[in-house]
Amino acid sequence: MERRKYPLYFSFPAVAVFLLFFIAPTLIGVYYSFTDWNINADSVTFIGFDNYAALFQEPRLGKALSNTLIFAAAVTVLQNAIGLALALVMNESIKMRNFFRMVFFMPYVIAPIVIGYVFRAIYHPEHGIVNTILNGIGLDFMAQDWLNDPKWALFSIIVTDLWRVSGFTMVIYLAGLQFIPKDLLESASIDGASYWHRLKNIVLPLIASSTTVNILLSLIGSMKVFEMVMVLTDGGPGYTTEVFYTYIRSTFSMGQMGYSTAINLVLFALVTLVGIPVLTALKKREVEM
Amino acid sequence: MKKMKTVSIVLVLGLLMTLLAACGGGNNEGSGGASPSGSAGASEGAKNSDPVTLTFVISNTEDTTAFTKVFEAYEQQTGNKVELQALPGGDYDNLIKTRFSTGDFSDLFLMQPGTKQYVKLRAEETLHEWSGESGVWDNVIDSIKQAQVENDKIYGVPYGSTGMMGVFYNKEVFKQAGVDVPKNYADLIEIAKKIKAAGFTPFYEGVKDAWPPQVFYYTGWVTQVDPAIGEEGVAKLNRNELKFTDIPELKDLFAKQKELKELDLYQKNVMAGTYDEMQNEMGDGKVAMAFMLDGIISQMEQKFGKDWVANNLGFFPFPSETDQGTAMITPPNQLMVPEKAKNRDAAIELVKFMLQPENVDLFYANKPGIPIFEGATSELYPVQEDVKAFIDAGKSQVNIQNRLTASFVDFSKTLQNFFLDGDIDKAIGEFSANYQKDGKAKLLEGF
């Protein structure tokens, strides 16, 4: 079949919109990260790498960086593990399957801010449901001040975010699972392949493209985490759960626009640095059906 | 056919003229609204033939009842309307700054007190200057007026009541524990120990909410730091010639807060403490004291009623080593008018209207507090009378935050960390560094 070709100029409007609303603001942002743009100043002056130099001397950046990376790594791995497990169960012929699918997906459509406020109550050290249950079943020693103890605060945020996003991951894995031909799995089963072998040798390779999408989305999304941290701990207690965006927010509040833009670009570079190798590695293991 | 063409032309011309006339009318209305003649009516007391609608921006954390009453009187007298726009309190400053940077000026807005706001809003370029304005300063108490002056200029008109910070306490709990207000700081600790022994929580601190622990330092400052460094010391801090780390009396405040924690005088789970829970526990008679600001009065009134506040809520300043200490007061919020406001002149007249004695009294009738206007009357709670007694006795001082141009950025975060690790040197070092960072960000001289 001959492939129909369209003239190049058909793409011009789309390219123009992309240049105007995506590329141009990004380039302008890059420029401003090299300036002293400050809402208290009359003019904007080019200052070279001064913002970046100041940023890398800031002790809060180290904490924000490590917290962001810990959060991203934990959420990406666990979100995919939970999402895949849920998808495998929800792909089986079980009673009320559609209802359960909806229940697992529902947290994703609730605004993170709302979830944050609900979990603040759930985690309350004295009146929260978590500690009430632990105390009720005799596990008092496990009761913690979940959001205000630096040992547990980041962990609590991770758990909350997993509850919110795992259903979304499940849906993408489910879509991948639906495309696997049933006769392939049945013939493997007849040949005596165990569930684990079928999963390892047929299911996982054939849903590799879903894995690529899920891992990339969760990696990028979790590196940009903001609302959940802001509502649950606001980066606290102190700076113990500070992430990139809570730090960026505080610098914007001080009116340091050039400096804030520089931090944004560092985050952009970080996401790119982490994202591209992961994408390349994941793409390599995708198989064509 | 010719006739039809003529009629059509006449009709089209007629329509065009009507449209143009309508446009012209609109323009007249618009310009009339902003004209000084239109606003003059406000001061003359006659209704405007060409009324305007003024926009008044306020934080949604403010109770607007009293303002609404005054604006109703204004509308009745002038025919002008005032539209209230309540912006989210948490981001109020940023929203105002954003609106300023995009030229989206309201006609009038309420801002926190002090000259610090002038820097934030670049007042010299953006705001109306009030120092020489007639009909504004006649009744304002001089010390409140002076708190607004920078380089002989005033860009905001104080409006409302004197605020206060200090130790608020439950009188009933004190009675049950058999203690009275402290005579000095050592006495305060002894009282707290007795309260604990009687089965009550001596102090409540809302560390989770981050801002409440700061009150300990602001109210402690006027009692302990001000007498040590004097006016010159404050001026030096303003010029960045004196560092917080070089003030032993300030360092001692950190030591004092640490001592309260080590003596176990705060509530259980102090890191999870919130302002809301503090009110509930104090109202329920479980908590005896809190280092707090006067917002607690209206909050307790809402939760426990006027009688509870009148009979149960008490106040004393942060005690010094030798006496009862100094009451920390804050000037009220200030009214500001942008120079480029659409209805600037009418807004100026509205401010003057609000400052008329009968309207000041109308304001206090709906929002009682310690007046900042001479001759004004306001019904006060005993807890407010207690502060007024300190003011009248000359034992009061304005909050240090309202006397410095740079801000105590992220102080609440520093204090959360301090509650966790108890490292005094680290906390005061961070406090000092953040203050200097803010001065630098605001491009202040000396930073």
XYZ file of C-alpha atoms in Angstrom:
736
model
C 0.000 0.000 0.000
C 1.371 3.384 -0.947
C 1.907 5.663 2.005
C 0.257 9.003 1.410
C 2.487 12.018 1.977
C 1.275 15.438 3.082
C 3.019 18.750 2.365
C 5.422 19.918 5.079
C 3.661 23.243 5.511
C 0.668 21.424 7.008
C 2.715 21.163 10.209
C 3.572 24.875 10.357
C 0.640 25.981 12.582
C 1.386 23.254 15.118
C 5.103 24.018 15.045
C 4.387 27.734 15.448
C 2.189 27.098 18.503
C 4.818 24.790 19.978
C 7.573 27.348 19.414
C 5.518 30.194 20.840
C 4.110 28.513 23.935
C 6.716 25.868 24.770
C 10.128 26.566 23.279
C 10.145 30.366 23.605
C 9.175 30.424 27.334
C 11.775 27.748 28.030
C 14.503 29.747 26.303
C 13.393 32.914 28.076
C 13.563 30.939 31.349
C 17.113 29.862 30.550
C 18.054 33.496 29.967
C 16.468 34.674 33.236
C 18.326 32.012 35.210
C 21.488 33.947 34.332
C 20.086 37.256 35.601
C 19.505 38.893 38.981
C 15.763 39.249 38.270
C 14.250 40.225 41.606
C 10.871 41.820 42.265
C 12.604 44.359 44.522
C 14.983 45.547 41.798
C 14.380 48.186 39.139
C 16.272 46.392 36.414
C 17.350 42.942 35.340
C 21.087 42.412 34.871
C 22.979 39.500 33.360
C 25.092 37.922 36.121
C 26.441 34.794 34.450
C 26.558 31.701 36.654
C 26.144 33.557 39.978
C 22.693 32.058 40.644
C 24.010 28.555 40.029
C 27.069 29.192 42.195
C 24.860 30.441 45.046
C 22.519 27.503 44.588
C 25.228 24.879 44.920
C 26.453 26.520 48.139
C 22.967 26.321 49.651
C 22.748 23.545 52.279
C 18.977 23.195 51.717
C 19.624 22.108 48.112
C 21.441 18.957 49.256
C 18.528 17.947 51.468
C 16.001 18.796 48.740
C 18.020 16.793 46.200
C 18.412 13.691 48.369
C 14.754 13.752 49.463
C 13.562 14.176 45.871
C 15.699 11.269 44.667
C 14.694 8.995 47.579
C 11.032 9.843 47.013
C 11.303 9.302 43.230
C 13.139 5.985 43.532
C 10.811 4.582 46.197
C 7.615 5.718 44.495
C 8.705 4.563 41.024
C 9.640 1.053 42.181
C 6.755 0.509 44.585
C 4.116 2.184 42.417
C 5.012 -0.142 39.557
C 5.172 -3.220 41.763
C 1.788 -2.478 43.353
C 0.254 -1.360 40.047
C 1.409 -4.525 38.292
C 0.205 -6.782 41.107
C -3.198 -5.096 41.080
C -3.399 -5.338 37.278
C -2.592 -9.060 37.343
C -5.335 -9.700 39.897
C -7.825 -7.416 38.140
C -7.121 -9.196 34.843
C -8.394 -12.479 36.268
C -12.053 -13.509 36.183
C -13.036 -12.495 39.692
C -16.347 -11.361 41.105
C -17.088 -7.619 41.038
C -13.966 -7.068 38.956
C -15.126 -3.753 37.468
C -16.112 -2.450 40.879
C -12.660 -3.201 42.300
C -10.975 -1.664 39.269
C -12.933 1.518 39.913
C -12.116 1.475 43.629
C -8.371 1.166 42.960
C -8.415 3.893 40.300
C -10.572 6.326 42.261
C -7.826 7.896 44.454
C -6.100 9.070 41.287
C -8.992 11.359 40.363
C -9.063 12.995 43.800
C -6.961 16.155 44.058
C -3.657 15.543 45.911
C -4.447 18.483 48.196
C -7.643 16.799 49.393
C -5.850 13.496 49.920
C -3.164 15.342 51.859
C -5.678 16.839 54.275
C -7.400 13.484 54.780
C -4.108 11.731 55.506
C -3.072 14.482 57.918
C -6.006 13.371 60.022
C -5.260 9.678 59.472
C -1.651 10.125 60.638
C -2.437 12.234 63.713
C -0.379 10.771 66.592
C -3.240 10.796 69.116
C -6.514 10.928 67.212
C -5.431 9.417 63.862
C -6.860 6.111 62.664
C -3.420 4.498 62.131
C -2.284 4.846 65.717
C -5.776 4.123 67.044
C -5.751 0.767 65.225
C -2.194 -0.029 66.297
C -3.049 0.752 69.916
C -6.299 -1.183 69.612
C -4.617 -4.400 68.514
C -1.880 -4.203 71.093
C 0.847 -2.888 68.803
C 1.362 0.311 70.798
C 5.119 0.147 70.264
C 4.553 0.616 66.519
C 2.519 3.802 66.943
C 4.493 6.810 65.715
C 4.200 10.536 65.156
C 4.074 9.765 61.435
C 4.349 13.243 59.968
C 6.310 15.084 62.629
C 9.061 12.609 63.333
C 11.880 13.048 60.770
C 12.446 9.267 60.766
C 8.929 8.612 59.482
C 7.758 11.786 57.725
C 9.125 11.050 54.236
C 8.036 7.421 54.510
C 4.478 8.552 55.348
C 4.404 10.875 52.325
C 5.619 8.034 50.077
C 2.899 5.682 51.353
C 0.228 8.346 50.797
C 1.402 9.022 47.261
C 1.492 5.290 46.487
C -2.119 5.000 47.620
C -2.998 7.838 45.256
C -1.189 6.783 42.082
C -0.986 2.979 42.082
C -4.468 2.675 40.539
C -3.372 4.735 37.546
C -0.373 2.445 36.999
C -2.718 -0.524 37.283
C -4.862 0.817 34.428
C -1.896 1.129 32.045
C -0.668 -2.373 32.935
C -4.212 -3.689 32.470
C -4.293 -2.194 28.971
C -1.037 -4.009 28.202
C -2.335 -7.294 29.640
C -5.472 -7.108 27.481
C -3.323 -7.228 24.352
C -1.646 -10.513 25.237
C -3.276 -13.289 23.147
C -5.059 -15.728 25.439
C -4.084 -18.757 23.301
C -0.405 -17.964 23.914
C -0.867 -18.236 27.681
C -3.136 -21.271 27.334
C -0.664 -23.170 25.152
C 2.126 -22.365 27.627
C -0.082 -23.621 30.406
C -0.822 -26.852 28.525
C 2.919 -27.254 27.961
C 3.268 -27.252 31.753
C 4.605 -23.725 32.327
C 3.938 -22.538 35.875
C 2.305 -19.158 36.652
C 5.691 -17.713 37.540
C 7.236 -18.963 34.265
C 4.338 -17.599 32.200
C 4.673 -14.255 33.987
C 8.436 -14.082 33.532
C 8.706 -15.360 29.976
C 5.465 -14.244 28.324
C 3.557 -11.601 30.290
C 6.351 -9.280 31.387
C 8.130 -9.165 27.992
C 4.831 -8.543 26.190
C 3.799 -5.675 28.485
C 7.246 -4.067 28.290
C 5.859 -0.999 26.507
C 3.396 -0.479 29.388
C 6.314 -0.801 31.800
C 8.250 1.848 29.863
C 5.317 4.275 30.004
C 4.602 3.582 33.666
C 8.176 3.884 34.867
C 8.813 7.073 32.928
C 5.567 8.692 34.071
C 6.107 7.799 37.695
C 9.758 8.826 37.627
C 9.061 12.236 36.116
C 5.917 12.756 38.202
C 7.580 11.830 41.472
C 10.609 14.032 40.814
C 8.189 16.933 40.458
C 6.343 16.107 43.686
C 4.942 19.176 45.436
C 1.306 19.216 46.596
C 1.512 16.072 48.700
C 4.615 17.282 50.549
C 3.235 20.774 50.950
C -0.028 19.653 52.516
C 1.315 16.833 54.666
C 4.488 18.424 56.052
C 5.273 21.594 54.066
C 8.820 20.270 53.818
C 9.038 19.862 57.576
C 9.514 19.310 60.373
C 12.219 21.871 59.722
C 13.681 20.972 56.339
C 13.574 17.218 56.818
C 11.127 16.493 53.970
C 12.121 19.381 51.748
C 11.948 18.559 48.023
C 12.900 20.637 44.992
C 9.534 22.270 44.550
C 9.042 23.256 48.195
C 12.446 24.935 48.005
C 11.572 26.625 44.713
C 8.326 27.871 46.235
C 10.121 29.496 49.164
C 12.581 31.296 46.867
C 9.760 32.561 44.663
C 8.055 33.861 47.810
C 11.150 35.908 48.550
C 10.904 37.485 45.094
C 14.144 35.931 43.812
C 12.831 35.166 40.337
C 16.189 34.669 38.573
C 17.435 32.379 41.330
C 14.164 30.418 41.386
C 14.329 29.946 37.619
C 17.869 28.591 38.005
C 16.635 25.959 40.489
C 13.875 25.016 38.060
C 16.457 24.473 35.350
C 18.590 22.348 37.647
C 15.528 20.176 38.266
C 14.867 20.068 34.510
C 18.459 18.919 33.938
C 18.130 16.330 36.691
C 14.902 14.897 35.266
C 16.513 14.750 31.823
C 19.674 13.137 33.190
C 17.723 10.445 34.958
C 14.944 10.071 32.379
C 16.943 9.597 29.148
C 19.074 6.600 30.259
C 16.049 4.970 31.860
C 14.017 5.454 28.661
C 16.862 4.102 26.510
C 17.276 1.025 28.710
C 13.557 0.323 28.843
C 13.083 0.785 25.083
C 15.791 -1.803 24.411
C 13.900 -4.524 26.256
C 10.569 -3.890 24.496
C 9.520 -6.685 22.126
C 7.251 -6.573 19.087
C 4.297 -8.910 19.206
C -36.258 50.546 -5.167
C -34.609 53.960 -4.766
C -36.900 54.682 -1.851
C -35.922 51.429 -0.179
C -32.215 52.258 -0.601
C -32.702 55.682 1.010
C -34.620 54.187 3.923
C -31.935 51.546 4.392
C -29.159 54.164 4.422
C -31.084 56.291 6.929
C -31.679 53.244 9.134
C -28.017 52.198 9.037
C -26.870 55.744 9.798
C -29.392 55.934 12.635
C -28.134 52.689 14.098
C -24.510 53.814 13.793
C -25.273 57.092 15.574
C -27.080 55.253 18.347
C -24.106 52.937 18.786
C -21.622 55.816 18.839
C -23.765 57.695 21.334
C -23.896 54.617 23.563
C -20.106 54.265 23.380
C -19.700 57.940 24.238
C -21.998 57.573 27.200
C -19.943 54.665 28.456
C -16.768 56.657 28.207
C -18.244 59.526 30.114
C -19.311 57.179 32.836
C -15.856 55.639 33.026
C -13.979 58.882 33.198
C -16.493 60.375 35.540
C -15.979 57.504 37.913
C -12.330 58.259 38.296
C -12.629 62.011 38.294
C -11.771 64.013 41.372
C -15.068 65.838 41.145
C -16.871 62.554 41.499
C -14.926 61.671 44.582
C -15.213 65.073 46.163
C -18.756 64.224 47.037
C -17.523 61.814 49.627
C -16.024 64.488 51.754
C -18.823 66.916 51.170
C -21.384 64.391 52.285
C -23.534 64.804 49.187
C -24.396 61.817 47.009
C -22.424 61.556 43.787
C -24.436 62.102 40.672
C -21.968 59.743 39.004
C -21.230 56.993 41.567
C -18.290 54.617 41.265
C -17.608 51.131 42.573
C -14.367 50.874 44.540
C -12.542 47.604 44.990
C -11.149 46.839 48.445
C -8.794 43.862 48.712
C -8.444 42.121 52.044
C -7.092 38.794 53.309
C -9.760 36.139 53.866
C -8.329 35.577 57.348
C -9.666 38.997 58.362
C -13.150 39.383 59.773
C -14.813 41.785 57.316
C -17.941 42.585 59.363
C -16.648 45.872 60.755
C -15.391 47.039 57.353
C -18.725 46.130 55.766
C -20.601 48.286 58.311
C -18.387 51.292 57.610
C -18.724 50.778 53.855
C -22.508 50.630 54.179
C -22.423 54.049 55.823
C -20.122 55.277 53.053
C -22.460 53.984 50.365
C -25.395 55.641 52.042
C -23.630 58.972 52.217
C -21.940 59.082 48.822
C -23.738 56.664 46.544
C -20.363 55.044 45.773
C -20.141 51.309 46.315
C -17.282 49.293 47.811
C -16.716 45.785 46.539
C -14.763 43.496 48.868
C -12.298 41.053 47.340
C -11.031 38.516 49.872
C -7.790 36.808 48.805
C -6.420 33.638 50.434
C -4.564 34.610 53.598
C -1.695 32.149 53.182
C -0.634 33.663 49.863
C -1.941 37.180 50.412
C 1.446 38.902 50.169
C 2.417 37.031 47.031
C -0.939 37.681 45.395
C -0.701 41.404 46.097
C 2.882 41.491 44.794
C 1.813 39.599 41.672
C -1.070 41.973 41.081
C 1.294 44.916 41.472
C 3.804 43.480 39.028
C 1.082 42.990 36.418
C -0.457 46.430 37.004
C -3.695 44.934 38.325
C -4.288 47.493 41.065
C -7.266 47.502 43.385
C -8.504 50.906 44.539
C -7.685 50.185 48.173
C -6.206 47.277 50.093
C -5.348 46.197 53.605
C -1.758 45.260 54.387
C 0.174 44.084 57.429
C 1.610 46.923 59.521
C 4.995 48.562 59.305
C 7.415 50.072 56.875
C 8.661 46.632 55.814
C 5.725 46.524 53.427
C 7.014 49.642 51.627
C 10.033 47.722 50.398
C 7.940 44.749 49.404
C 5.548 46.866 47.339
C 8.111 49.407 46.105
C 5.999 52.086 47.691
C 7.822 55.108 46.277
C 6.752 54.150 42.763
C 3.437 52.462 43.395
C 1.616 53.857 46.439
C -0.072 57.065 47.478
C 1.932 59.025 50.060
C -0.095 60.079 53.097
C 2.185 62.033 55.432
C 1.042 65.472 54.232
C -2.580 64.517 53.643
C -5.126 66.544 55.594
C -7.888 64.831 57.538
C -5.871 61.679 58.106
C -3.585 62.085 61.113
C -5.665 64.305 63.401
C -6.657 61.525 65.803
C -4.075 58.770 65.264
C -1.962 58.090 68.379
C 1.518 59.411 67.646
C 3.481 56.217 68.441
C 1.284 54.299 65.989
C 1.835 56.978 63.359
C 5.598 56.922 63.937
C 5.700 53.156 63.374
C 4.612 53.886 59.791
C 7.248 56.537 59.017
C 10.269 55.843 56.853
C 12.421 58.668 55.498
C 9.695 61.120 56.643
C 7.152 59.428 54.414
C 4.068 57.320 55.130
C 2.485 55.073 52.531
C -0.069 53.276 54.703
C -2.770 54.518 57.072
C -3.058 52.366 60.220
C -6.590 51.159 60.779
C -7.948 48.840 63.452
C -6.743 47.962 66.931
C -3.444 47.470 68.674
C -2.486 43.830 68.580
C -0.550 42.062 71.291
C 1.541 38.998 71.965
C 2.383 37.436 75.276
C 1.254 34.661 77.568
C -2.474 33.944 77.391
C -3.743 31.792 80.210
C -6.844 30.036 81.482
C -7.809 31.756 84.750
C -9.811 28.749 85.938
C -6.831 26.408 85.540
C -4.650 28.876 87.449
C -7.270 28.950 90.185
C -7.493 25.166 90.405
C -3.708 24.837 90.502
C -3.547 27.553 93.153
C -1.194 29.876 91.257
C -1.210 33.517 90.243
C 0.427 35.491 87.401
C 4.228 35.338 87.662
C 6.360 38.107 89.137
C 9.421 37.204 87.040
C 10.692 34.459 84.720
C 11.867 32.118 87.483
C 8.405 32.470 89.001
C 6.853 31.496 85.657
C 8.798 28.223 85.683
C 7.761 27.531 89.281
C 4.126 28.218 88.414
C 4.349 25.891 85.412
C 5.750 23.108 87.602
C 2.889 23.521 90.077
C 0.348 23.445 87.229
C 1.886 20.212 85.950
C 1.801 18.712 89.423
C -1.909 19.590 89.568
C -2.513 17.470 86.454
C -2.712 20.154 83.773
C -0.509 20.854 80.744
C 1.429 24.009 81.636
C 2.231 25.212 78.081
C 0.905 24.295 74.637
C 3.018 24.896 71.536
C 1.688 24.474 67.958
C 4.933 23.255 66.377
C 3.131 21.426 63.562
C 1.567 24.682 62.380
C 5.091 26.133 62.359
C 4.252 29.792 63.083
C 3.145 29.615 66.761
C 6.592 28.890 68.322
C 7.856 32.207 66.931
C 5.649 34.114 69.358
C 7.892 33.020 72.251
C 10.785 34.963 70.673
C 8.841 38.058 69.610
C 7.269 38.537 73.003
C 10.501 37.570 74.766
C 12.410 40.083 72.646
C 10.737 43.198 74.094
C 11.341 42.005 77.648
C 14.805 40.596 77.279
C 16.553 41.780 74.098
C 15.296 45.361 73.687
C 16.528 46.509 77.110
C 19.919 44.989 76.317
C 20.557 46.386 72.838
C 18.454 49.582 72.968
C 17.220 51.641 70.023
C 20.722 51.868 68.607
C 20.999 48.089 68.568
C 17.772 47.801 66.609
C 19.012 50.450 64.161
C 22.239 48.476 63.749
C 20.283 45.296 63.005
C 18.375 47.262 60.394
C 21.654 48.257 58.765
C 23.130 44.770 59.193
C 25.869 46.130 61.458
C 24.840 43.831 64.300
C 24.316 40.085 63.951
C 21.711 38.085 65.862
C 24.439 35.649 66.789
C 26.204 38.457 68.685
C 23.266 39.105 71.042
C 23.604 36.883 74.141
C 20.109 37.810 75.377
C 18.600 36.449 72.164
C 20.632 33.274 72.470
C 19.265 32.972 75.984
C 15.705 32.950 74.589
C 16.597 29.796 72.640
C 17.988 28.322 75.861
C 14.764 29.202 77.685
C 12.562 27.517 75.101
C 14.797 24.453 75.197
C 14.488 24.428 78.995
C 10.675 24.350 78.785
C 10.902 21.266 76.585
C 13.508 19.576 78.771
C 11.432 20.222 81.882
C 8.559 18.527 80.059
C 6.322 21.567 80.460
C 4.820 21.350 76.960
C 1.978 19.088 75.890
C 2.544 15.483 74.834
C 3.443 15.169 71.133
C 4.673 18.731 70.959
C 5.754 18.320 67.298
C 2.147 17.562 66.303
C 0.733 20.598 68.119
C -1.611 22.874 66.197
C -3.117 26.277 66.856
C -6.603 24.789 66.626
C -5.915 22.062 69.150
C -4.334 24.592 71.491
C -7.569 26.607 71.521
C -9.653 23.495 72.177
C -7.448 22.261 74.987
C -7.197 25.664 76.626
C -10.943 26.145 76.297
C -11.585 22.703 77.773
C -9.379 23.529 80.751
C -6.620 21.026 79.945
C -3.957 23.585 79.061
C -2.933 26.485 81.276
C -0.838 28.798 79.101
C 0.269 29.555 75.553
C 2.699 32.083 74.091
C 0.275 33.510 71.610
C -0.998 36.549 69.741
C -4.310 38.326 70.181
C -6.009 36.428 67.346
C -6.757 33.874 70.048
C -9.348 36.243 71.570
C -11.717 36.201 68.599
C -11.046 32.499 67.971
C -11.911 31.585 71.568
C -14.946 33.838 71.374
C -16.158 31.891 68.323
C -15.516 28.514 69.970
C -16.446 29.140 73.602
C -18.491 32.335 73.593
C -18.070 35.875 74.875
C -18.634 34.905 78.504
C -15.827 32.387 78.452
C -13.412 34.996 77.078
C -14.615 37.608 79.559
C -14.300 35.316 82.582
C -11.572 32.826 81.702
C -8.982 34.322 79.401
C -6.106 36.200 81.001
C -2.899 37.779 79.751
C 0.521 38.658 81.103
C 3.700 39.661 79.255
C 6.796 37.490 78.894
C 8.351 38.055 82.330
C 11.890 39.373 82.672
C 14.465 38.082 85.149
C 13.453 40.801 87.598
C 9.873 41.879 86.914
C 6.636 41.191 85.045
C 8.190 42.269 81.754
C 7.025 44.437 78.866
C 3.846 43.946 76.854
C 4.546 43.378 73.186
C 2.165 45.288 70.947
C 1.684 45.436 67.203
C 0.318 48.341 65.205
C -2.854 47.523 63.290
C -2.920 46.698 59.593
C -2.573 49.597 57.194
C -4.799 50.857 54.393
C -2.967 51.486 51.139
C -4.023 53.145 47.893
C -2.083 52.478 44.667
C -1.174 55.646 42.768
C -2.416 54.037 39.558
C -5.706 52.806 41.024
C -8.645 53.406 38.687
C -10.540 55.307 41.370
C -7.569 56.647 43.314
C -9.122 59.946 44.407
C -12.340 58.290 45.506
C -10.282 55.735 47.454
C -8.407 58.530 49.249
C -11.720 60.103 50.185
C -12.970 56.718 51.396
C -9.972 56.410 53.731
C -10.732 59.881 55.108
C -14.345 58.860 55.559
C -13.276 55.755 57.478
C -11.147 57.928 59.775
C -14.011 60.199 60.797
C -14.662 59.710 64.556
C -18.203 58.362 64.132
C -17.008 55.808 61.586
C -14.055 54.803 63.750
C -16.524 54.155 66.584
C -18.762 52.235 64.177
C -15.737 50.061 63.316
C -14.892 49.379 66.976
C -18.533 48.661 67.771
C -18.285 45.746 65.360
C -14.680 44.779 66.079
C -13.750 45.710 69.643
C -10.070 46.202 70.366
C -7.554 48.590 71.889
C -8.130 51.789 69.873
C -5.344 53.587 68.031
C -7.380 56.767 67.667
C -7.603 59.395 70.388
C -11.124 59.779 71.717
C -12.342 56.526 70.169
C -14.510 54.238 72.225
C -14.365 50.461 72.223
C -15.720 47.861 74.570
C -12.772 45.812 75.800
C -12.488 42.345 77.295
C -10.641 42.128 80.615
C -7.781 40.416 78.744
C -7.470 43.511 76.540
C -7.788 45.832 79.519
C -4.785 43.989 80.997
C -2.686 44.956 77.975
C -4.041 48.489 77.923
C -2.896 48.874 81.533
C 0.649 48.005 80.439
C 0.415 50.467 77.527
C -0.901 53.213 79.808
C 1.886 52.512 82.289
C 4.491 52.919 79.542
C 5.448 49.240 79.760
C 4.834 48.311 76.122
C 6.960 48.044 73.017
C 6.182 47.490 69.331
C 7.043 44.070 67.904
C 10.618 43.885 66.599
C 9.339 42.528 63.276
C 7.515 45.803 62.705
C 10.689 47.772 63.405
C 13.031 45.987 61.002
C 12.950 46.201 57.228
C 14.281 42.722 56.508
C 12.150 39.730 57.545
C 12.759 36.676 59.703
C 12.498 34.302 56.749
C 11.804 30.639 57.530
C 12.139 31.268 61.273
C 9.310 28.828 61.865
C 11.271 26.081 60.053
C 14.351 26.887 62.082
C 12.312 26.511 65.253
C 10.820 23.189 64.137
C 14.375 21.911 63.676
C 15.321 23.393 67.033
C 12.496 21.503 68.713
C 13.915 18.345 67.145
C 17.632 18.679 67.773
C 17.869 21.345 70.494
C 21.047 22.772 68.918
C 21.070 26.415 70.037
C 24.113 27.529 68.011
C 22.775 25.953 64.830
C 19.334 27.505 65.300
C 20.539 31.035 65.976
C 23.076 30.735 63.141
C 20.354 29.755 60.685
C 18.035 32.487 61.999
C 20.755 35.080 61.476
C 21.758 33.789 58.021
C 18.159 33.775 56.763
C 17.615 37.343 57.991
C 20.647 38.456 56.025
C 19.538 36.507 52.969
C 16.203 38.326 53.006
C 17.927 41.706 53.359
C 20.100 40.826 50.390
C 17.104 39.621 48.354
C 15.324 42.890 49.111
C 18.460 44.784 48.067
C 18.558 46.650 51.374
C 21.501 48.885 52.163
C 24.152 47.153 54.248
C 23.145 43.624 53.290
